[in-house]
Amino acid sequence: MSEATASAARRSWISAEPLAGLAAAGQAVPVALLASLPGLVFVAGFDHLAYGLGLLAGVVLAGLLIAPHVARTGAATITDALRHRFGRATAIIGAIVIVLVVLPLLAAELTFVGVLAEAGLGVPYLVAIFVTLAASVAATLWLGERAFAWLAVAAYGLLAASLFFLLGLLAFKAHGIVLPHIAFGQALTAISGHEGTLLENGLVDFDTFTVHVAPFLRLSGRDFLALVISVALGTAVLPPLVSALAAGRHPHISRMTGAWAALFVMLVLVSVPALAAYVKLAIYGALAGDTPLAALPSWLAPPLKADLAHVHGISLAMLSRAADAVGAGAADPAAIADHLARHALAAEQRWLALDEQVRAAIVAAARTISADASGDALWQAYVGQVLPVAATAAGNEAAMLTQAALVIEPLGLLLALPALSGAPGWIAPLIVIAILAAALVMATALIRSLRALVVDEPAASRSWRAPAVTLATAAVAAGFATLRPDELVTIVVSALSLGAAGLFPVLALGLAWRHATAAGAIAAILAGGGVTLYYDVGIQVFPAAFYRTWAPISNAADFAIEEFATLETDAREAESEEERAAAAAALETLARGTATRHGLANWFGIDSASGAIFGVPVGLLALVLVSLLSRFRPSRDKEP
Amino acid sequence: MIEVGFGLLLIAAAVAILSGVGGLLPGASGVDLLPLLGYGGIGFLLATGVLLVAAGLARRAIGRQPERRHALRTARLTTVALLVAALLAIGLPLAVGPFNLVRIGGLPFGYYLAAQGALIGLVVLAFAWAARQGRIDAEGARHE
């Protein structure tokens, strides 16, 4: 233990276990996912608690299982540990998996920053992305380990403080001074009262409505299991988290640091269900209290402006862009659709799904406001001219705000939080800045973990390779982010899933088991990562072909299978090329599934993002079998 | 070896209930236990049985190979900790139904467990795991 005492003597404040744990917590959870959690739990109640359970279990496994193994090899990063234990080839293949995991995470983080900065601070999307990127690259190249750790501590502290502040305000509004983590039971009771009212009055859409505390309405038990496993094992091998816990530490210190990191992540995660409960209480209170659309609550304005919420399919952003289009001379629906598609494809699809008279009402309203486009005039036109027509078209005769009419996306809920909690107006930008700071730290941690792939020694960071790789990878991620992908949560979970399948077997078992060989490690990474990548890409890109190959183990219902067969016949017997293309496209959509309907292409009904549930067992099996088979050959990689 | 015996008994019982002969076992009251336990309950029985057998075998192996004492104790601790983590993060939420029958302050207990209880449990597990592994390492260093 002399090594430990020697390092203890050299320890400064930041390497004391609790503080180092706090710094690791700041690099543990992709903020794009963390900030979506209240919105996710708001939408699906119990089922989306899976994310929080997975994240915390992942931090525990990273600290107690993976990081000590990495630290024991004397390495600071995952690839270093693979190189020390299994040699160069394994390290290179591991590095490829790390790139495939970190790039989408970084792109999601940058997109999140862009969306939040645009909606919350009024900074243009691309400007926000490139400022963040420049700051992250600068912090990667010029900030030392210790300074970056302090930055992570500060950012995580700010994030937690703003979350606690909002939670405290919301709880105070509902029932005075209480400890919200315990008192939110009362909020849940009140919510179930409101849910009862909504159900009795027939104000719900069963495609999107979920009884908050009831389990397994949105996800089946099997989906829940797959999601927890994918998120947990993916977080356990998240490169920046493992490096933060393992770097230069004795295994015992890295375990204690991991436990402290888990404690700090837990403090934030236990606040999420309470926050979701109070938000739901406020929003369902408005829904059950017969709020007319004419008196639309003002807390809906921020998400409506950002196109992250819509009422009867229409957001303020859509109206404002339609006004731009009309001002530019476009008047027919197709031209406006083109204009909307320039900002977001989802907005165009919602526009095309609207009724003829609703679109006419939007165009008419757009004409009245295109002259003076102040925010107030826009709001008046939206509430006064557009929503009544939309409500009538949707059969909402009383023109009330209903659960069926109102859709809030997870990030939209985040934007509505400050106003919902009754915080003064100047608080909202501060909270946005705190969340952006946490996202910036996470983005920097991801870029640093990419740079670490080419830097063996601190001295080598002087060479041209590290800055070149840093810049190149950052540019690729920024390229993805400029496409403004939706579904940030799916991107994050898919990336974690791939990381889990590729790296978890070799890090959890390979580093610990003395009979593991380099051949076994390579087989584990390729087989595990390959299966998960095939599952995700296969379903997203070739859904119909995927379903045809794996029809016997798909959980598709009989009517869906019949629909698929009918469409296949249509595609085969189509007379014109256009008909054939339309039928083929419908076939792909049916097989892939949509937000409200499961696709046919799956194994046992598991979501395409949660493929780690197949990849991890395959990887473990490959590691054991190939290691045992290759053991009897003399190999220079085989070291105890 | 007593753990191995108990473990095998539990596994046999789980298999018997699953195959529908639970009522035919000597001493059983002729009641089919499957609806009562559910697949979650049988999974729990099986897991406990496997755990007991593994613990017994590990103890035996440690007795026979004192030079691998540290590695085997570490492996045993890791297995137990992983099972507890899986139980907290997956088992508890999947078996939420019966817990929800209990309400504390209006809050269904199962929901509370998944929202906070399991998370607090995971952190306790992390500290306990770190402390226990620290003790195993310290003892290993003393023996060397």
JSON list of N, CA and C in Angstrom, two decimals, chain A residues 543-592:
[
{"chain": "A", "resi": 543, "resn": "PRO", "atom": "N", "xyz": [-35.25, -1.27, -42.70]},
{"chain": "A", "resi": 543, "resn": "PRO", "atom": "CA", "xyz": [-36.22, -1.95, -41.82]},
{"chain": "A", "resi": 543, "resn": "PRO", "atom": "C", "xyz": [-36.96, -3.10, -42.51]},
{"chain": "A", "resi": 544, "resn": "ALA", "atom": "N", "xyz": [-37.37, -2.90, -43.77]},
{"chain": "A", "resi": 544, "resn": "ALA", "atom": "CA", "xyz": [-38.18, -3.96, -44.41]},
{"chain": "A", "resi": 544, "resn": "ALA", "atom": "C", "xyz": [-37.34, -5.22, -44.61]},
{"chain": "A", "resi": 545, "resn": "ALA", "atom": "N", "xyz": [-36.10, -5.04, -45.08]},
{"chain": "A", "resi": 545, "resn": "ALA", "atom": "CA", "xyz": [-35.23, -6.19, -45.28]},
{"chain": "A", "resi": 545, "resn": "ALA", "atom": "C", "xyz": [-34.92, -6.86, -43.94]},
{"chain": "A", "resi": 546, "resn": "PHE", "atom": "N", "xyz": [-34.72, -6.05, -42.90]},
{"chain": "A", "resi": 546, "resn": "PHE", "atom": "CA", "xyz": [-34.45, -6.59, -41.57]},
{"chain": "A", "resi": 546, "resn": "PHE", "atom": "C", "xyz": [-35.62, -7.46, -41.11]},
{"chain": "A", "resi": 547, "resn": "TYR", "atom": "N", "xyz": [-36.85, -6.95, -41.35]},
{"chain": "A", "resi": 547, "resn": "TYR", "atom": "CA", "xyz": [-38.01, -7.72, -40.91]},
{"chain": "A", "resi": 547, "resn": "TYR", "atom": "C", "xyz": [-38.12, -9.02, -41.70]},
{"chain": "A", "resi": 548, "resn": "ARG", "atom": "N", "xyz": [-37.89, -8.96, -43.02]},
{"chain": "A", "resi": 548, "resn": "ARG", "atom": "CA", "xyz": [-37.99, -10.19, -43.82]},
{"chain": "A", "resi": 548, "resn": "ARG", "atom": "C", "xyz": [-37.01, -11.25, -43.32]},
{"chain": "A", "resi": 549, "resn": "THR", "atom": "N", "xyz": [-35.80, -10.80, -42.94]},
{"chain": "A", "resi": 549, "resn": "THR", "atom": "CA", "xyz": [-34.79, -11.76, -42.48]},
{"chain": "A", "resi": 549, "resn": "THR", "atom": "C", "xyz": [-35.18, -12.37, -41.14]},
{"chain": "A", "resi": 550, "resn": "TRP", "atom": "N", "xyz": [-35.72, -11.54, -40.25]},
{"chain": "A", "resi": 550, "resn": "TRP", "atom": "CA", "xyz": [-35.91, -11.98, -38.87]},
{"chain": "A", "resi": 550, "resn": "TRP", "atom": "C", "xyz": [-37.37, -12.09, -38.48]},
{"chain": "A", "resi": 551, "resn": "ALA", "atom": "N", "xyz": [-38.27, -12.29, -39.48]},
{"chain": "A", "resi": 551, "resn": "ALA", "atom": "CA", "xyz": [-39.70, -12.36, -39.18]},
{"chain": "A", "resi": 551, "resn": "ALA", "atom": "C", "xyz": [-40.04, -13.33, -38.05]},
{"chain": "A", "resi": 552, "resn": "PRO", "atom": "N", "xyz": [-39.40, -14.52, -37.97]},
{"chain": "A", "resi": 552, "resn": "PRO", "atom": "CA", "xyz": [-39.82, -15.46, -36.92]},
{"chain": "A", "resi": 552, "resn": "PRO", "atom": "C", "xyz": [-39.63, -14.93, -35.49]},
{"chain": "A", "resi": 553, "resn": "ILE", "atom": "N", "xyz": [-38.65, -14.05, -35.27]},
{"chain": "A", "resi": 553, "resn": "ILE", "atom": "CA", "xyz": [-38.46, -13.58, -33.89]},
{"chain": "A", "resi": 553, "resn": "ILE", "atom": "C", "xyz": [-38.91, -12.14, -33.71]},
{"chain": "A", "resi": 554, "resn": "SER", "atom": "N", "xyz": [-39.66, -11.59, -34.69]},
{"chain": "A", "resi": 554, "resn": "SER", "atom": "CA", "xyz": [-40.25, -10.27, -34.49]},
{"chain": "A", "resi": 554, "resn": "SER", "atom": "C", "xyz": [-41.50, -10.43, -33.64]},
{"chain": "A", "resi": 555, "resn": "ASN", "atom": "N", "xyz": [-41.84, -9.37, -32.87]},
{"chain": "A", "resi": 555, "resn": "ASN", "atom": "CA", "xyz": [-43.05, -9.49, -32.04]},
{"chain": "A", "resi": 555, "resn": "ASN", "atom": "C", "xyz": [-44.26, -8.86, -32.74]},
{"chain": "A", "resi": 556, "resn": "ALA", "atom": "N", "xyz": [-44.17, -8.70, -34.09]},
{"chain": "A", "resi": 556, "resn": "ALA", "atom": "CA", "xyz": [-45.24, -8.02, -34.84]},
{"chain": "A", "resi": 556, "resn": "ALA", "atom": "C", "xyz": [-46.59, -8.70, -34.62]},
{"chain": "A", "resi": 557, "resn": "ALA", "atom": "N", "xyz": [-47.63, -7.86, -34.50]},
{"chain": "A", "resi": 557, "resn": "ALA", "atom": "CA", "xyz": [-48.98, -8.39, -34.32]},
{"chain": "A", "resi": 557, "resn": "ALA", "atom": "C", "xyz": [-49.51, -8.89, -35.67]},
{"chain": "A", "resi": 558, "resn": "ASP", "atom": "N", "xyz": [-50.52, -9.76, -35.62]},
{"chain": "A", "resi": 558, "resn": "ASP", "atom": "CA", "xyz": [-51.05, -10.38, -36.85]},
{"chain": "A", "resi": 558, "resn": "ASP", "atom": "C", "xyz": [-51.52, -9.34, -37.85]},
{"chain": "A", "resi": 559, "resn": "PHE", "atom": "N", "xyz": [-52.24, -8.30, -37.35]},
{"chain": "A", "resi": 559, "resn": "PHE", "atom": "CA", "xyz": [-52.78, -7.32, -38.30]},
{"chain": "A", "resi": 559, "resn": "PHE", "atom": "C", "xyz": [-51.65, -6.56, -38.99]},
{"chain": "A", "resi": 560, "resn": "ALA", "atom": "N", "xyz": [-50.54, -6.31, -38.26]},
{"chain": "A", "resi": 560, "resn": "ALA", "atom": "CA", "xyz": [-49.42, -5.61, -38.86]},
{"chain": "A", "resi": 560, "resn": "ALA", "atom": "C", "xyz": [-48.75, -6.49, -39.92]},
{"chain": "A", "resi": 561, "resn": "ILE", "atom": "N", "xyz": [-48.68, -7.80, -39.65]},
{"chain": "A", "resi": 561, "resn": "ILE", "atom": "CA", "xyz": [-48.07, -8.71, -40.62]},
{"chain": "A", "resi": 561, "resn": "ILE", "atom": "C", "xyz": [-48.92, -8.74, -41.90]},
{"chain": "A", "resi": 562, "resn": "GLU", "atom": "N", "xyz": [-50.25, -8.76, -41.72]},
{"chain": "A", "resi": 562, "resn": "GLU", "atom": "CA", "xyz": [-51.15, -8.73, -42.90]},
{"chain": "A", "resi": 562, "resn": "GLU", "atom": "C", "xyz": [-50.95, -7.45, -43.69]},
{"chain": "A", "resi": 563, "resn": "GLU", "atom": "N", "xyz": [-50.85, -6.31, -42.95]},
{"chain": "A", "resi": 563, "resn": "GLU", "atom": "CA", "xyz": [-50.66, -5.02, -43.61]},
{"chain": "A", "resi": 563, "resn": "GLU", "atom": "C", "xyz": [-49.37, -5.04, -44.42]},
{"chain": "A", "resi": 564, "resn": "PHE", "atom": "N", "xyz": [-48.33, -5.63, -43.83]},
{"chain": "A", "resi": 564, "resn": "PHE", "atom": "CA", "xyz": [-47.04, -5.72, -44.50]},
{"chain": "A", "resi": 564, "resn": "PHE", "atom": "C", "xyz": [-47.16, -6.55, -45.79]},
{"chain": "A", "resi": 565, "resn": "ALA", "atom": "N", "xyz": [-47.88, -7.68, -45.68]},
{"chain": "A", "resi": 565, "resn": "ALA", "atom": "CA", "xyz": [-48.04, -8.55, -46.86]},
{"chain": "A", "resi": 565, "resn": "ALA", "atom": "C", "xyz": [-48.80, -7.81, -47.96]},
{"chain": "A", "resi": 566, "resn": "THR", "atom": "N", "xyz": [-49.87, -7.08, -47.57]},
{"chain": "A", "resi": 566, "resn": "THR", "atom": "CA", "xyz": [-50.65, -6.33, -48.55]},
{"chain": "A", "resi": 566, "resn": "THR", "atom": "C", "xyz": [-49.78, -5.31, -49.26]},
{"chain": "A", "resi": 567, "resn": "LEU", "atom": "N", "xyz": [-48.99, -4.56, -48.47]},
{"chain": "A", "resi": 567, "resn": "LEU", "atom": "CA", "xyz": [-48.13, -3.53, -49.07]},
{"chain": "A", "resi": 567, "resn": "LEU", "atom": "C", "xyz": [-47.09, -4.17, -49.99]},
{"chain": "A", "resi": 568, "resn": "GLU", "atom": "N", "xyz": [-46.58, -5.35, -49.60]},
{"chain": "A", "resi": 568, "resn": "GLU", "atom": "CA", "xyz": [-45.60, -6.04, -50.45]},
{"chain": "A", "resi": 568, "resn": "GLU", "atom": "C", "xyz": [-46.23, -6.39, -51.79]},
{"chain": "A", "resi": 569, "resn": "THR", "atom": "N", "xyz": [-47.47, -6.89, -51.74]},
{"chain": "A", "resi": 569, "resn": "THR", "atom": "CA", "xyz": [-48.17, -7.22, -52.98]},
{"chain": "A", "resi": 569, "resn": "THR", "atom": "C", "xyz": [-48.37, -5.97, -53.83]},
{"chain": "A", "resi": 570, "resn": "ASP", "atom": "N", "xyz": [-48.78, -4.86, -53.15]},
{"chain": "A", "resi": 570, "resn": "ASP", "atom": "CA", "xyz": [-48.96, -3.59, -53.86]},
{"chain": "A", "resi": 570, "resn": "ASP", "atom": "C", "xyz": [-47.68, -3.19, -54.57]},
{"chain": "A", "resi": 571, "resn": "ALA", "atom": "N", "xyz": [-46.55, -3.33, -53.85]},
{"chain": "A", "resi": 571, "resn": "ALA", "atom": "CA", "xyz": [-45.28, -2.91, -54.42]},
{"chain": "A", "resi": 571, "resn": "ALA", "atom": "C", "xyz": [-44.94, -3.77, -55.63]},
{"chain": "A", "resi": 572, "resn": "ARG", "atom": "N", "xyz": [-45.24, -5.08, -55.53]},
{"chain": "A", "resi": 572, "resn": "ARG", "atom": "CA", "xyz": [-44.90, -5.99, -56.62]},
{"chain": "A", "resi": 572, "resn": "ARG", "atom": "C", "xyz": [-45.77, -5.73, -57.85]},
{"chain": "A", "resi": 573, "resn": "GLU", "atom": "N", "xyz": [-47.08, -5.50, -57.60]},
{"chain": "A", "resi": 573, "resn": "GLU", "atom": "CA", "xyz": [-48.00, -5.41, -58.73]},
{"chain": "A", "resi": 573, "resn": "GLU", "atom": "C", "xyz": [-48.25, -3.98, -59.17]},
{"chain": "A", "resi": 574, "resn": "ALA", "atom": "N", "xyz": [-47.50, -3.04, -58.61]},
{"chain": "A", "resi": 574, "resn": "ALA", "atom": "CA", "xyz": [-47.72, -1.63, -58.98]},
{"chain": "A", "resi": 574, "resn": "ALA", "atom": "C", "xyz": [-47.49, -1.45, -60.47]},
{"chain": "A", "resi": 575, "resn": "GLU", "atom": "N", "xyz": [-48.35, -0.59, -61.09]},
{"chain": "A", "resi": 575, "resn": "GLU", "atom": "CA", "xyz": [-48.27, -0.43, -62.54]},
{"chain": "A", "resi": 575, "resn": "GLU", "atom": "C", "xyz": [-47.24, 0.64, -62.91]},
{"chain": "A", "resi": 576, "resn": "SER", "atom": "N", "xyz": [-47.20, 1.72, -62.12]},
{"chain": "A", "resi": 576, "resn": "SER", "atom": "CA", "xyz": [-46.24, 2.77, -62.47]},
{"chain": "A", "resi": 576, "resn": "SER", "atom": "C", "xyz": [-45.09, 2.75, -61.46]},
{"chain": "A", "resi": 577, "resn": "GLU", "atom": "N", "xyz": [-44.03, 3.38, -61.84]},
{"chain": "A", "resi": 577, "resn": "GLU", "atom": "CA", "xyz": [-42.84, 3.44, -60.97]},
{"chain": "A", "resi": 577, "resn": "GLU", "atom": "C", "xyz": [-43.15, 4.21, -59.70]},
{"chain": "A", "resi": 578, "resn": "GLU", "atom": "N", "xyz": [-44.01, 5.26, -59.82]},
{"chain": "A", "resi": 578, "resn": "GLU", "atom": "CA", "xyz": [-44.35, 6.09, -58.65]},
{"chain": "A", "resi": 578, "resn": "GLU", "atom": "C", "xyz": [-45.10, 5.28, -57.62]},
{"chain": "A", "resi": 579, "resn": "GLU", "atom": "N", "xyz": [-46.07, 4.50, -58.08]},
{"chain": "A", "resi": 579, "resn": "GLU", "atom": "CA", "xyz": [-46.86, 3.68, -57.15]},
{"chain": "A", "resi": 579, "resn": "GLU", "atom": "C", "xyz": [-45.95, 2.71, -56.41]},
{"chain": "A", "resi": 580, "resn": "ARG", "atom": "N", "xyz": [-45.02, 2.12, -57.17]},
{"chain": "A", "resi": 580, "resn": "ARG", "atom": "CA", "xyz": [-44.11, 1.16, -56.57]},
{"chain": "A", "resi": 580, "resn": "ARG", "atom": "C", "xyz": [-43.27, 1.84, -55.47]},
{"chain": "A", "resi": 581, "resn": "ALA", "atom": "N", "xyz": [-42.78, 3.04, -55.78]},
{"chain": "A", "resi": 581, "resn": "ALA", "atom": "CA", "xyz": [-41.95, 3.76, -54.80]},
{"chain": "A", "resi": 581, "resn": "ALA", "atom": "C", "xyz": [-42.77, 4.11, -53.56]},
{"chain": "A", "resi": 582, "resn": "ALA", "atom": "N", "xyz": [-44.02, 4.51, -53.79]},
{"chain": "A", "resi": 582, "resn": "ALA", "atom": "CA", "xyz": [-44.87, 4.89, -52.65]},
{"chain": "A", "resi": 582, "resn": "ALA", "atom": "C", "xyz": [-45.11, 3.68, -51.76]},
{"chain": "A", "resi": 583, "resn": "ALA", "atom": "N", "xyz": [-45.41, 2.53, -52.38]},
{"chain": "A", "resi": 583, "resn": "ALA", "atom": "CA", "xyz": [-45.67, 1.32, -51.59]},
{"chain": "A", "resi": 583, "resn": "ALA", "atom": "C", "xyz": [-44.40, 0.90, -50.85]},
{"chain": "A", "resi": 584, "resn": "ALA", "atom": "N", "xyz": [-43.26, 1.00, -51.52]},
{"chain": "A", "resi": 584, "resn": "ALA", "atom": "CA", "xyz": [-42.00, 0.62, -50.87]},
{"chain": "A", "resi": 584, "resn": "ALA", "atom": "C", "xyz": [-41.71, 1.52, -49.68]},
{"chain": "A", "resi": 585, "resn": "ALA", "atom": "N", "xyz": [-41.98, 2.83, -49.85]},
{"chain": "A", "resi": 585, "resn": "ALA", "atom": "CA", "xyz": [-41.74, 3.76, -48.74]},
{"chain": "A", "resi": 585, "resn": "ALA", "atom": "C", "xyz": [-42.66, 3.45, -47.57]},
{"chain": "A", "resi": 586, "resn": "ALA", "atom": "N", "xyz": [-43.93, 3.14, -47.88]},
{"chain": "A", "resi": 586, "resn": "ALA", "atom": "CA", "xyz": [-44.88, 2.79, -46.81]},
{"chain": "A", "resi": 586, "resn": "ALA", "atom": "C", "xyz": [-44.43, 1.53, -46.09]},
{"chain": "A", "resi": 587, "resn": "LEU", "atom": "N", "xyz": [-43.88, 0.60, -46.86]},
{"chain": "A", "resi": 587, "resn": "LEU", "atom": "CA", "xyz": [-43.38, -0.65, -46.31]},
{"chain": "A", "resi": 587, "resn": "LEU", "atom": "C", "xyz": [-42.25, -0.39, -45.31]},
{"chain": "A", "resi": 588, "resn": "GLU", "atom": "N", "xyz": [-41.32, 0.48, -45.71]},
{"chain": "A", "resi": 588, "resn": "GLU", "atom": "CA", "xyz": [-40.19, 0.80, -44.83]},
{"chain": "A", "resi": 588, "resn": "GLU", "atom": "C", "xyz": [-40.69, 1.46, -43.54]},
{"chain": "A", "resi": 589, "resn": "THR", "atom": "N", "xyz": [-41.63, 2.43, -43.69]},
{"chain": "A", "resi": 589, "resn": "THR", "atom": "CA", "xyz": [-42.14, 3.13, -42.50]},
{"chain": "A", "resi": 589, "resn": "THR", "atom": "C", "xyz": [-42.85, 2.15, -41.56]},
{"chain": "A", "resi": 590, "resn": "LEU", "atom": "N", "xyz": [-43.65, 1.26, -42.16]},
{"chain": "A", "resi": 590, "resn": "LEU", "atom": "CA", "xyz": [-44.37, 0.28, -41.34]},
{"chain": "A", "resi": 590, "resn": "LEU", "atom": "C", "xyz": [-43.38, -0.60, -40.58]},
{"chain": "A", "resi": 591, "resn": "ALA", "atom": "N", "xyz": [-42.30, -1.01, -41.25]},
{"chain": "A", "resi": 591, "resn": "ALA", "atom": "CA", "xyz": [-41.34, -1.91, -40.61]},
{"chain": "A", "resi": 591, "resn": "ALA", "atom": "C", "xyz": [-40.52, -1.17, -39.56]},
{"chain": "A", "resi": 592, "resn": "ARG", "atom": "N", "xyz": [-40.19, 0.12, -39.83]},
{"chain": "A", "resi": 592, "resn": "ARG", "atom": "CA", "xyz": [-39.35, 0.87, -38.89]},
{"chain": "A", "resi": 592, "resn": "ARG", "atom": "C", "xyz": [-40.13, 1.30, -37.67]}
]
